[in-house]
Coordinates of C-alpha atoms and ligand atoms in Angstrom, one line a residue:
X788 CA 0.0 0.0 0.0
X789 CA 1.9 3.6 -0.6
X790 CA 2.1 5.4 2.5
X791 CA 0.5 8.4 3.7
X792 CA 1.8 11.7 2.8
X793 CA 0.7 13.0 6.4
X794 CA -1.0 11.6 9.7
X795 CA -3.6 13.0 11.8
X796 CA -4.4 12.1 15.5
X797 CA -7.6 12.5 16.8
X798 CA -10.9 12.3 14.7
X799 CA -12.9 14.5 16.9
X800 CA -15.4 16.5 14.7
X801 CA -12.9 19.0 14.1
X802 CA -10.0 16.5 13.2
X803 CA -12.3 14.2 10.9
X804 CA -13.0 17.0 9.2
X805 CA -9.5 18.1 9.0
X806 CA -8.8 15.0 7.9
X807 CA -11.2 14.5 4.8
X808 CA -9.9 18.4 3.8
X809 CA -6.7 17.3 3.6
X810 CA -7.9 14.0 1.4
X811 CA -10.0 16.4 -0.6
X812 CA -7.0 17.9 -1.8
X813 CA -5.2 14.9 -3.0
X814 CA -3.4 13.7 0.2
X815 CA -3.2 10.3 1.3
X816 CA -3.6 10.4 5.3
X817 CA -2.6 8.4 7.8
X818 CA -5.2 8.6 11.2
X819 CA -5.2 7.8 14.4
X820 CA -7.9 8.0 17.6
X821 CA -7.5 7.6 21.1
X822 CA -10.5 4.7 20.5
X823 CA -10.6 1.9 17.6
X824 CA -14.3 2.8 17.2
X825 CA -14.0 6.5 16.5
X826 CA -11.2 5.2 13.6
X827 CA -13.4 2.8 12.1
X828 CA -16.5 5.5 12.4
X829 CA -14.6 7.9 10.7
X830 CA -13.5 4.7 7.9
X831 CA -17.1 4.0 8.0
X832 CA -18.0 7.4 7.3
X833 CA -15.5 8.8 4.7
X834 CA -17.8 8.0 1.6
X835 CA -15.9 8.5 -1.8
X836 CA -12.8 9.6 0.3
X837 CA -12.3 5.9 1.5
X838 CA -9.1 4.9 0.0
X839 CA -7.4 8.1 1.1
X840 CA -7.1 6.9 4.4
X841 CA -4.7 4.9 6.1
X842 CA -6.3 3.6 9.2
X843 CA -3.9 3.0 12.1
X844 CA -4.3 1.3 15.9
X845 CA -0.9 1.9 17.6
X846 CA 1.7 5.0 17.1
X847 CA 3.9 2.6 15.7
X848 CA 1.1 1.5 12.8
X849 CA 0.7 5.4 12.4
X850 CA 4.7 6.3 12.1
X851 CA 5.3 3.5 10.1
X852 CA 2.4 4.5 7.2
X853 CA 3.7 8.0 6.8
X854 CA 6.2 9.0 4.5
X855 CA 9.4 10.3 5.6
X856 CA 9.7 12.7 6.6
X857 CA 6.8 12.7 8.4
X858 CA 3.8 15.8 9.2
X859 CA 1.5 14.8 12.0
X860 CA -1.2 17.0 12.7
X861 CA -2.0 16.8 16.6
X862 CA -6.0 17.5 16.7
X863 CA -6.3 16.7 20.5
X864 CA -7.9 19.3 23.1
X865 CA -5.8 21.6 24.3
X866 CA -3.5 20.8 27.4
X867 CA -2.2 17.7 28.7
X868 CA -3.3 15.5 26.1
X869 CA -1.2 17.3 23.3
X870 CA 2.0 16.4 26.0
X871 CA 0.6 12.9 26.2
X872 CA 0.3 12.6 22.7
X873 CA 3.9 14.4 21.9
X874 CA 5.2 11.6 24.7
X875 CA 4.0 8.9 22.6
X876 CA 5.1 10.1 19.5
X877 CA 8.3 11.0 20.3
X878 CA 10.1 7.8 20.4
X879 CA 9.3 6.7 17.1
X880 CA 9.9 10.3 15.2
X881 CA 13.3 10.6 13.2
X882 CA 14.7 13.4 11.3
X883 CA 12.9 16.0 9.7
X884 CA 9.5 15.1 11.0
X885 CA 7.2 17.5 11.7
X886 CA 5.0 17.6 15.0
X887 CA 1.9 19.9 14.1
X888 CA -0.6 21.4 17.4
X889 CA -3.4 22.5 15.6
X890 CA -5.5 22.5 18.6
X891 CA -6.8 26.1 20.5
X892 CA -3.5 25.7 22.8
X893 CA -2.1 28.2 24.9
X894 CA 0.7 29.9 22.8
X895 CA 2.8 29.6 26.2
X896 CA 2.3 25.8 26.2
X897 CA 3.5 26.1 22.3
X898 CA 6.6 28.1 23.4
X899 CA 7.6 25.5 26.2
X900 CA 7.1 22.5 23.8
X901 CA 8.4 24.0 20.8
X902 CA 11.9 24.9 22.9
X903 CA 11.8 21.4 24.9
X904 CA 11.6 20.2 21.2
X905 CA 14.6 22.2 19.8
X906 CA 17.0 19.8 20.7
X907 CA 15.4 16.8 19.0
X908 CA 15.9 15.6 15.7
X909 CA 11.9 16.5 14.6
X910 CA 10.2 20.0 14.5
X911 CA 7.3 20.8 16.7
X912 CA 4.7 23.5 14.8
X913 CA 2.0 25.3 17.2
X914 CA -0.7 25.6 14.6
X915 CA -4.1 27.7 15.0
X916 CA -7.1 26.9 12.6
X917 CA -10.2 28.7 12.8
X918 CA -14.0 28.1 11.5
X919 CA -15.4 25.6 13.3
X920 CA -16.2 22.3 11.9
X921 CA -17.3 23.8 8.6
X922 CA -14.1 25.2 8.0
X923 CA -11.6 22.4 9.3
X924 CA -13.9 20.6 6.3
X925 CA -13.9 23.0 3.6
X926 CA -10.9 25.5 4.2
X927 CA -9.7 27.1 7.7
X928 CA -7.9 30.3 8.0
X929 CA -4.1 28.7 9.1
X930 CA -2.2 30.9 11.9
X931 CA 1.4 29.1 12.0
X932 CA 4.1 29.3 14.5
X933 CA 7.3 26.9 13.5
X934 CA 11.0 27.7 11.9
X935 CA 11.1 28.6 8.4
X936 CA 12.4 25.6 6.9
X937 CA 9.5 23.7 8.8
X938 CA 7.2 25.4 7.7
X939 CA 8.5 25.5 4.3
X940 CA 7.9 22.0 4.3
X941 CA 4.0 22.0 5.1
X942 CA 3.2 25.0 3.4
X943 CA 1.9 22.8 0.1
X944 CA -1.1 20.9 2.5
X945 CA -1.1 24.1 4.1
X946 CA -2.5 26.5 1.4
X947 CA -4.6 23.6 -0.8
X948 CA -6.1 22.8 2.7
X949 CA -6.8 26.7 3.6
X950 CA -9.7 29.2 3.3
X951 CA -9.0 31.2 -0.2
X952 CA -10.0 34.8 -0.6
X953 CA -9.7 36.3 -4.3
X954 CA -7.5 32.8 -4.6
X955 CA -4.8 33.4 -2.0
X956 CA -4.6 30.8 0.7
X957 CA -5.5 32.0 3.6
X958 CA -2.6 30.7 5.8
X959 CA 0.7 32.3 6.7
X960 CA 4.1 31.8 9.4
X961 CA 3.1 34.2 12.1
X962 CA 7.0 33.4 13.6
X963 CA 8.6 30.8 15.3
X964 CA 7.5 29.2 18.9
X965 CA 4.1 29.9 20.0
X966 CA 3.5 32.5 17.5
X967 CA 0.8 30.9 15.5
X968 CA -1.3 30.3 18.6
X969 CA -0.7 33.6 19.8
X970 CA -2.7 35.1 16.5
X971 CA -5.6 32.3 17.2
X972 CA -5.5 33.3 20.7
X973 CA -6.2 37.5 19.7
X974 CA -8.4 35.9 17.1
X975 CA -10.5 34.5 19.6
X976 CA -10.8 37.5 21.9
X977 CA -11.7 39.6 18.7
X978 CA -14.4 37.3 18.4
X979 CA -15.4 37.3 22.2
X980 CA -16.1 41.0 21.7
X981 CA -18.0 40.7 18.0
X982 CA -20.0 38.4 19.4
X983 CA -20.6 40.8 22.7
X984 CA -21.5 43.5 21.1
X985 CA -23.6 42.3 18.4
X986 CA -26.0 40.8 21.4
X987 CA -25.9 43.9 23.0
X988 CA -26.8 45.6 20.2
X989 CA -29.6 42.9 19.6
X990 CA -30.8 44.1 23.8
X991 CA -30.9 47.5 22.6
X992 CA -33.4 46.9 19.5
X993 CA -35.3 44.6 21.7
X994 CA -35.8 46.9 24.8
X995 CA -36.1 50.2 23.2
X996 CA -37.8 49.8 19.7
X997 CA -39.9 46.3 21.0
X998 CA -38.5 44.9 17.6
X999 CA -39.2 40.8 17.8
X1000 CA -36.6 38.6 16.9
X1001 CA -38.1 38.0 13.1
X1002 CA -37.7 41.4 12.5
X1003 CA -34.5 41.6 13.8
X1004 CA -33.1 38.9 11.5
X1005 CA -33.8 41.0 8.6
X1006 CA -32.2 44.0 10.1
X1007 CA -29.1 42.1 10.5
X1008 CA -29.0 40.2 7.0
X1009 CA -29.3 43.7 5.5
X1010 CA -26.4 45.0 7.6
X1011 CA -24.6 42.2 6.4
X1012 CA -24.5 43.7 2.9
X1013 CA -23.0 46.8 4.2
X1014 CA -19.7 47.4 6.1
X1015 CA -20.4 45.2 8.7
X1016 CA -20.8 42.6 6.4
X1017 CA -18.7 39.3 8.4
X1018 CA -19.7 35.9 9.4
X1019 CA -21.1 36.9 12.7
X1020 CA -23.8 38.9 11.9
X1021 CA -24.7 36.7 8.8
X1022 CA -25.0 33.7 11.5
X1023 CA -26.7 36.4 14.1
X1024 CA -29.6 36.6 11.7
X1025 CA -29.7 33.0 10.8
X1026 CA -29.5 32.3 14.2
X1027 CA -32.5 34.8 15.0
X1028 CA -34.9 33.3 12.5
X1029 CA -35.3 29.8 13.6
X1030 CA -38.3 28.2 14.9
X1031 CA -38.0 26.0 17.8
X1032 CA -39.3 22.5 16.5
X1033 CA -40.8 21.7 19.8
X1034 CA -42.0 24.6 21.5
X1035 CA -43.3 27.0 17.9
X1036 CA -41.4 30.1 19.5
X1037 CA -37.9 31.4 18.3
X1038 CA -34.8 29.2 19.1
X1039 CA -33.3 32.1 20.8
X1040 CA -36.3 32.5 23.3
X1041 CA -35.7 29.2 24.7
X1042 CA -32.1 29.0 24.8
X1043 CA -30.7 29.5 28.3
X1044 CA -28.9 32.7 28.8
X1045 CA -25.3 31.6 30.1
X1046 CA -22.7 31.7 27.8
X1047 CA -19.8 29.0 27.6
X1048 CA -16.0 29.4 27.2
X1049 CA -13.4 27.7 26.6
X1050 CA -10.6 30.4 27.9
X1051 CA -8.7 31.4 24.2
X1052 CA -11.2 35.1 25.2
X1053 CA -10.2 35.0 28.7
X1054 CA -5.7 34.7 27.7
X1055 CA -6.6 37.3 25.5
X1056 CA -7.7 39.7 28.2
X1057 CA -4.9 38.0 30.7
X1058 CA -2.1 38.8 27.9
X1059 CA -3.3 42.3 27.4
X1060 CA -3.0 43.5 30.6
X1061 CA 0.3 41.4 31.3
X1062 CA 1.7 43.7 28.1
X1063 CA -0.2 46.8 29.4
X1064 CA -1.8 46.8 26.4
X1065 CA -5.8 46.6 27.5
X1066 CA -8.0 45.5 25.3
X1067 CA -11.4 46.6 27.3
X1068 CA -13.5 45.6 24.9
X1069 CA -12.3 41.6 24.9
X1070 CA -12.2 42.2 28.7
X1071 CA -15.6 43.1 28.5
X1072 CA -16.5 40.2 26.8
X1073 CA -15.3 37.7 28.7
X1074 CA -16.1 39.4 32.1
X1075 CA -19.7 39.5 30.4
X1076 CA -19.9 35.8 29.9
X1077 CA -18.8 34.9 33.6
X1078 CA -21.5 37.3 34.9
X1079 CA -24.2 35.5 32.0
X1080 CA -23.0 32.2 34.3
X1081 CA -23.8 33.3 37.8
X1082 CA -27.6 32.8 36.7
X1083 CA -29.1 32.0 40.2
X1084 CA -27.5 35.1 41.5
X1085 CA -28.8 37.2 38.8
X1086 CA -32.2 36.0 39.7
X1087 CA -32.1 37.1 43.2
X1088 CA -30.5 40.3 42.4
X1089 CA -32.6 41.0 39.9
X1090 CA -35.8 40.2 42.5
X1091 CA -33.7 43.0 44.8
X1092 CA -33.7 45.8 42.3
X1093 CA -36.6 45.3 39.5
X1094 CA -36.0 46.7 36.3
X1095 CA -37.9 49.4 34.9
X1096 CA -39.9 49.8 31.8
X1097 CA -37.9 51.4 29.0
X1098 CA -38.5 55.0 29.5
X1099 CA -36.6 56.6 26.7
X1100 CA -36.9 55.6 22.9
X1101 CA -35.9 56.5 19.3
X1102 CA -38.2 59.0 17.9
X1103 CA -37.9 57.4 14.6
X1104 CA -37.5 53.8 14.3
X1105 CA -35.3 54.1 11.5
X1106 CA -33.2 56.2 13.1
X1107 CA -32.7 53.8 16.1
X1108 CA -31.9 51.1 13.7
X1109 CA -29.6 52.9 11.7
X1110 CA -27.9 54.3 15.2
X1111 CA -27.4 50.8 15.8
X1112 CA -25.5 49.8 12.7
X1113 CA -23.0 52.2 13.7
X1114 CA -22.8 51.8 16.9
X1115 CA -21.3 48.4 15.9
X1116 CA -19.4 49.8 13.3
X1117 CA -17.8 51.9 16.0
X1118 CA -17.5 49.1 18.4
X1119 CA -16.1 46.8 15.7
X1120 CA -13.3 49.8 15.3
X1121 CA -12.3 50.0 18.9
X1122 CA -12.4 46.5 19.3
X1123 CA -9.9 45.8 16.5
X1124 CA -7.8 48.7 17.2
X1125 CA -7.2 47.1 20.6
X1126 CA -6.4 43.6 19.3
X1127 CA -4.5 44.7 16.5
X1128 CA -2.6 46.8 19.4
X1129 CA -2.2 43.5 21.7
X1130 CA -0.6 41.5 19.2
X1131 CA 1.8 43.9 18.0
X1132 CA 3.0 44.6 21.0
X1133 CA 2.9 40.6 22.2
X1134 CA 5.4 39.9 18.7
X1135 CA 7.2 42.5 20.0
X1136 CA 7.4 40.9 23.6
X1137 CA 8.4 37.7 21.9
X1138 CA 10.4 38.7 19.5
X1139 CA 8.4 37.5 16.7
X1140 CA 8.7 40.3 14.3
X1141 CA 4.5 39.3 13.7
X1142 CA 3.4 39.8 9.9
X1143 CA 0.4 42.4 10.6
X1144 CA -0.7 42.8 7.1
X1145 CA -0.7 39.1 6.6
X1146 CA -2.5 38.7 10.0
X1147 CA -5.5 40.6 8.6
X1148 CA -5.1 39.2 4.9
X1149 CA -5.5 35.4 6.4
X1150 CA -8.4 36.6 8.4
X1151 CA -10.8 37.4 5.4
X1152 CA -11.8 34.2 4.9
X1153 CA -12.7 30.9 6.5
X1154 CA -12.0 31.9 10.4
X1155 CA -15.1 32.6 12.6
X1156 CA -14.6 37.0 12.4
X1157 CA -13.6 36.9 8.9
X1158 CA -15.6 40.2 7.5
X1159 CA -15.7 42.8 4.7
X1160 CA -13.7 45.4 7.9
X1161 CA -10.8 42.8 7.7
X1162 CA -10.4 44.1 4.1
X1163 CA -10.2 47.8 5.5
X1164 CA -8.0 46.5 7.7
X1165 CA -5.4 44.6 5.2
X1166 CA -5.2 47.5 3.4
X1167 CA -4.3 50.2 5.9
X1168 CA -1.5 47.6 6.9
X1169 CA -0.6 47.5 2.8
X1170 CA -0.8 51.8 3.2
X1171 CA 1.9 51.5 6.1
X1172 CA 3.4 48.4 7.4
X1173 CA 4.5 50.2 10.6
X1174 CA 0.9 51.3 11.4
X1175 CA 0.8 52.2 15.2
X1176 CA -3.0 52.4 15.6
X1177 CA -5.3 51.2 13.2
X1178 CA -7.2 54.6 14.6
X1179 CA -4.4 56.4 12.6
X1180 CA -5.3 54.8 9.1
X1181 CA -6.6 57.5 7.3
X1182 CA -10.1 55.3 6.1
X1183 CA -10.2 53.5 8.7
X1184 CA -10.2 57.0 10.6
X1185 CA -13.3 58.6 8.5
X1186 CA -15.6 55.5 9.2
X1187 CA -14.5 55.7 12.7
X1188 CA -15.7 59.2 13.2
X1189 CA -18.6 58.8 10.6
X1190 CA -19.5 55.6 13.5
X1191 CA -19.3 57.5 17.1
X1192 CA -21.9 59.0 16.9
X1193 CA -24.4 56.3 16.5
X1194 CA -22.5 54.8 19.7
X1195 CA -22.8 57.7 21.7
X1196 CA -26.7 57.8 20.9
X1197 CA -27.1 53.9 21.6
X1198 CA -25.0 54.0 24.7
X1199 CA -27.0 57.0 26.0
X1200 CA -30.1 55.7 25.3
X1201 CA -28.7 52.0 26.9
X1202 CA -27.8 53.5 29.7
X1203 CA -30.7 55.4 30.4
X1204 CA -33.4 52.4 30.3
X1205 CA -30.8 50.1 32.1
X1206 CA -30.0 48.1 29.2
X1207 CA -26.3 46.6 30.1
X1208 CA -23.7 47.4 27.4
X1209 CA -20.7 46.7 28.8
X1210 CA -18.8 45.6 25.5
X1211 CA -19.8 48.8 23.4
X1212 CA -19.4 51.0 26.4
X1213 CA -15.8 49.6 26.8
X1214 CA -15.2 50.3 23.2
X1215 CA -16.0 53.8 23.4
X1216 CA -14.2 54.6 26.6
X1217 CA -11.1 53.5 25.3
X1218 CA -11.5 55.0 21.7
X1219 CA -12.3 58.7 23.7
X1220 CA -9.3 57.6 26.0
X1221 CA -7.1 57.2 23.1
X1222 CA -8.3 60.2 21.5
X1223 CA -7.4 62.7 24.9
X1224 CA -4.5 64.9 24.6
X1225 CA -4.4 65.0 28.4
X1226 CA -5.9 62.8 30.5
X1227 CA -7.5 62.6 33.8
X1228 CA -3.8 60.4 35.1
X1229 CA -2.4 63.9 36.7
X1230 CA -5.4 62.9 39.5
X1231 CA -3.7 59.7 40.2
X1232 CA -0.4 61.4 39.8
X1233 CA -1.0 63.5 42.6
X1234 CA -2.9 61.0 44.8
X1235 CA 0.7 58.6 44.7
X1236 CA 2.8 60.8 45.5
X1237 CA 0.6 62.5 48.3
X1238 CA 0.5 59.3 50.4
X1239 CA 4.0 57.1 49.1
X1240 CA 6.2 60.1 47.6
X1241 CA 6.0 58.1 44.5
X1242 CA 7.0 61.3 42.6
X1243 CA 6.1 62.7 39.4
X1244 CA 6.9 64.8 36.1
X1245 CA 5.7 68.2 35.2
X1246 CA 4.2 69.6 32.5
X1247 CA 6.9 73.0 32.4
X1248 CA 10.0 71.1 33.4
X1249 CA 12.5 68.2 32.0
X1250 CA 12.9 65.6 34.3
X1251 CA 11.4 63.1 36.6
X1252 CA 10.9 62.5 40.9
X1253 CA 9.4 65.7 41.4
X1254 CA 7.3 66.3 44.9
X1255 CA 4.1 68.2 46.0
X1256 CA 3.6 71.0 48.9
X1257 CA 1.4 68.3 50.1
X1258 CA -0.4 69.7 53.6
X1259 CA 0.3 67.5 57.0
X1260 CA -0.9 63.9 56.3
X1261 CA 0.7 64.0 52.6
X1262 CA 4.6 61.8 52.8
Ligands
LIG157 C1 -12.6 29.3 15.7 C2 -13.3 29.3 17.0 C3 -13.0 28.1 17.7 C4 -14.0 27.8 18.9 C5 -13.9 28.8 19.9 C6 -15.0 28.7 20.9 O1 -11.8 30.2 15.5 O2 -12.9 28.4 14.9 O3 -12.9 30.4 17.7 O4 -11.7 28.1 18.0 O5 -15.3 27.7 18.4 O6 -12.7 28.6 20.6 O7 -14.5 29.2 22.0 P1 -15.4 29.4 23.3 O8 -15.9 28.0 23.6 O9 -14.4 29.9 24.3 O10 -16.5 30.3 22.9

């Protein structure tokens, strides 16, 4: 029998459909499960793609149908089992073979093994894919993190198995080390705040224009053939117009209103602050979904203080609607801005020298917040490689002030009939933050130095350490 050109362990839904990607494209694979049954399933299952597959029952069947040198993809959950696996394997990998973590790992985890790995004679890649099950089948965006040469080696599989926007693959080395799973990780968080803000903005058409969830669908589908045009508001008003088989109401009325994670959001907003780079709207996000899982302590808060009717609404309901798509817009911005800001300053940290431009370029199609902004987005990075702030690209810049305004009016309007925003309120604080010549920090300033003589600068002198009168009780 020839051999495989690559091996795949772990035929989970995402790495079975990984797996019959890869064969789609013309390569033979070798796989491998935890269980005999999931292997033969997945056989079972594989349809036309059959003789593509290799199956395998031990590491050693799995090694010894791959040719050398040898890519194995690792689609295991994230954590332990990726060391178990990498233990296993270890032993019977030679020369030149490729280790590949495509799992949503911890980019630190992918630093430590990809160094513990250096000295042996195979690579280890830290790979993140992104969109879902649908796109592990029919073409993820690829984030990699391995040495050139590595990656030089996969890159074939690599772009015929990757997402394609106006025909380029959307895959790309992000650096060496944990790099690739650093981008996933941002990715993620990015999408932790989409995802915010777009069911905030959802609360706000609900609770101050009574719009039901039908109607709200459309509003969404015809956003999504404006600039907000992305995955997650095309899924939003799918999502929004489904029927509930068993009760007759809308899906989302009977779906209960605690959100999951995984924690790719939550090291977003860990790494941000650990790079003083904040990123409040991802924070938001994920501080969001915790407080959407303390449910029985909402309920007897909630008993405590009673919400109010809406007392404030749009004049025209049009106008509310419209204040709405910008107000994501806006958010959207901010959000970005920040993440964009995170991981240039976490390649930075690392020493990864990350490919920005690219970074955007692979995420317009096939990851979960590929969208029509990621365009913008590419661009400005074509405009000026060493873009600071994506708030300084000039069109990213006249959408961004054309936008505000529809956040301020939303969040007013939130705020007033005690509709929580968290998510687009972050955004907006830390876009007028950004945006203040001087800010409120001489308070704090002042405050240190009063009670620890922590010292500070002035605004008319060079130089640092300087001291306040301070009355008796100041240090
Ligand atoms: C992707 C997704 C994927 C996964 C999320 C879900 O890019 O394909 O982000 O990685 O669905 O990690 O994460 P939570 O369970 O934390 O929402």
């Amino acid at each position: 029998m020839t051999q495989a050109d690559i091996g795949l362990v772990g035929l989970g839904v995402m790495g079975a459909n990984l797996a019959l990607n890869i064969a789609d494209n013309g390569y033979k694979v070798a796989v491998y499960n935890r269980t005999a049954e999931g292997t033969q399933a997945f056989i079972e299952k594989a349809g036309h793609l059959k003789d593509m597959f290799i199956p395998c029952y031990s590491t050693e069947e799995l090694v010894a149908n791959i040719k050398a040198p040898r890519p194995i993809i690792l689609m295991v959950p994230a954590g332990a089992p990726v060391d178990q696996q990498i233990s296993v394997l270890k032993d019977h990998l030679k020369d030149g073979d490729i280790l590949i973590d495509a799992g949503n790992s911890d980019f630190h985890d992918s630093n430590r093994r990809y160094k513990e790995l250096a000295g042996t004679p195979f690579n280890f890649v830290g790979m993140g894919v992104s969109g879902g099950a649908e796109g592990a089948r029919f073409g993820p965006s690829i984030m990699v993190g391995a040495s050139e040469a590595a990656y030089g080696r996969i890159e074939p599989i690599l772009k015929a198995i990757s997402a394609k926007h106006n025909d380029e693959p959307c895959v790309a080395l992000m650096g060496p080390e944990g790099a690739g799973h650093f981008v996933k990780t941002l990715h993620n968080g990015i999408e932790y705040a989409d995802m915010q803000m777009i069911a905030e903005v959802h609360e706000v058409l609900t609770e101050t224009l009574s719009l039901r969830l039908q109607e709200q669908a459309e509003i969404f589908s015809k956003w999504n053939e404006g600039p907000l045009a992305s995955y997650l508001i095309e899924i939003t008003a799918s999502v929004m117009a489904v029927i509930d088989e068993e009760t007759g109401k809308p899906i989302l009325d009977v779906i209960l209103d605690t959100a999951g994670q995984k924690g790719t959001g939550r090291w977003s907003a860990v790494e941000a602050h650990l790079l003083g780079v904040p990123a409040t709207g991802i924070d938001a996000a994920v501080a969001a979904r915790c407080m959407s899982a303390s449910r029985a302590l909402r309920q007897e808060v909630a008993e405590l203080y009673p919400q109010s009717d809406a007392v404030l609404t749009w004049e025209i309901k049009q106008e509310g609607i419209d204040a709405c798509e910008r107000a994501l817009i806006a958010g959207k911005i901010a959000a970005y801005a920040d993440g964009f800001a995170v991981l240039a300053a976490g390649g930075k940290e690392n020493g990864w020298d990350l490919p920005m431009g690219d970074i955007a370029r692979i995420w317009r199609q096939g990851c979960i917040i590929r969208s029509r902004f990621l365009d913008e987005i590419a661009q400005a990075y074509d405009e000026n490689s060493d873009l600071k702030s994506l708030y300084l690209a000039p069109a990213i810049a006249e959408r961004m002030k054309d936008a505000v305004p529809g956040l301020r009016d939303v969040l007013s309007l939130s705020i007033t009939n005690s509709v929580p925003t968290p998510a687009l309120s972050a955004a907006l604080n830390s876009f007028d933050m950004i945006r203040q010549k001087r800010t409120a920090a001489y308070v704090i300033q002042g405050q240190r130095d009063f009670f620890g003589q922590h010292g500070f600068e002035r605004t008319d002198k060079e130089g640092s350490g300087f001291h306040g009168p301070w009355p008796a009780g100041g240090a």
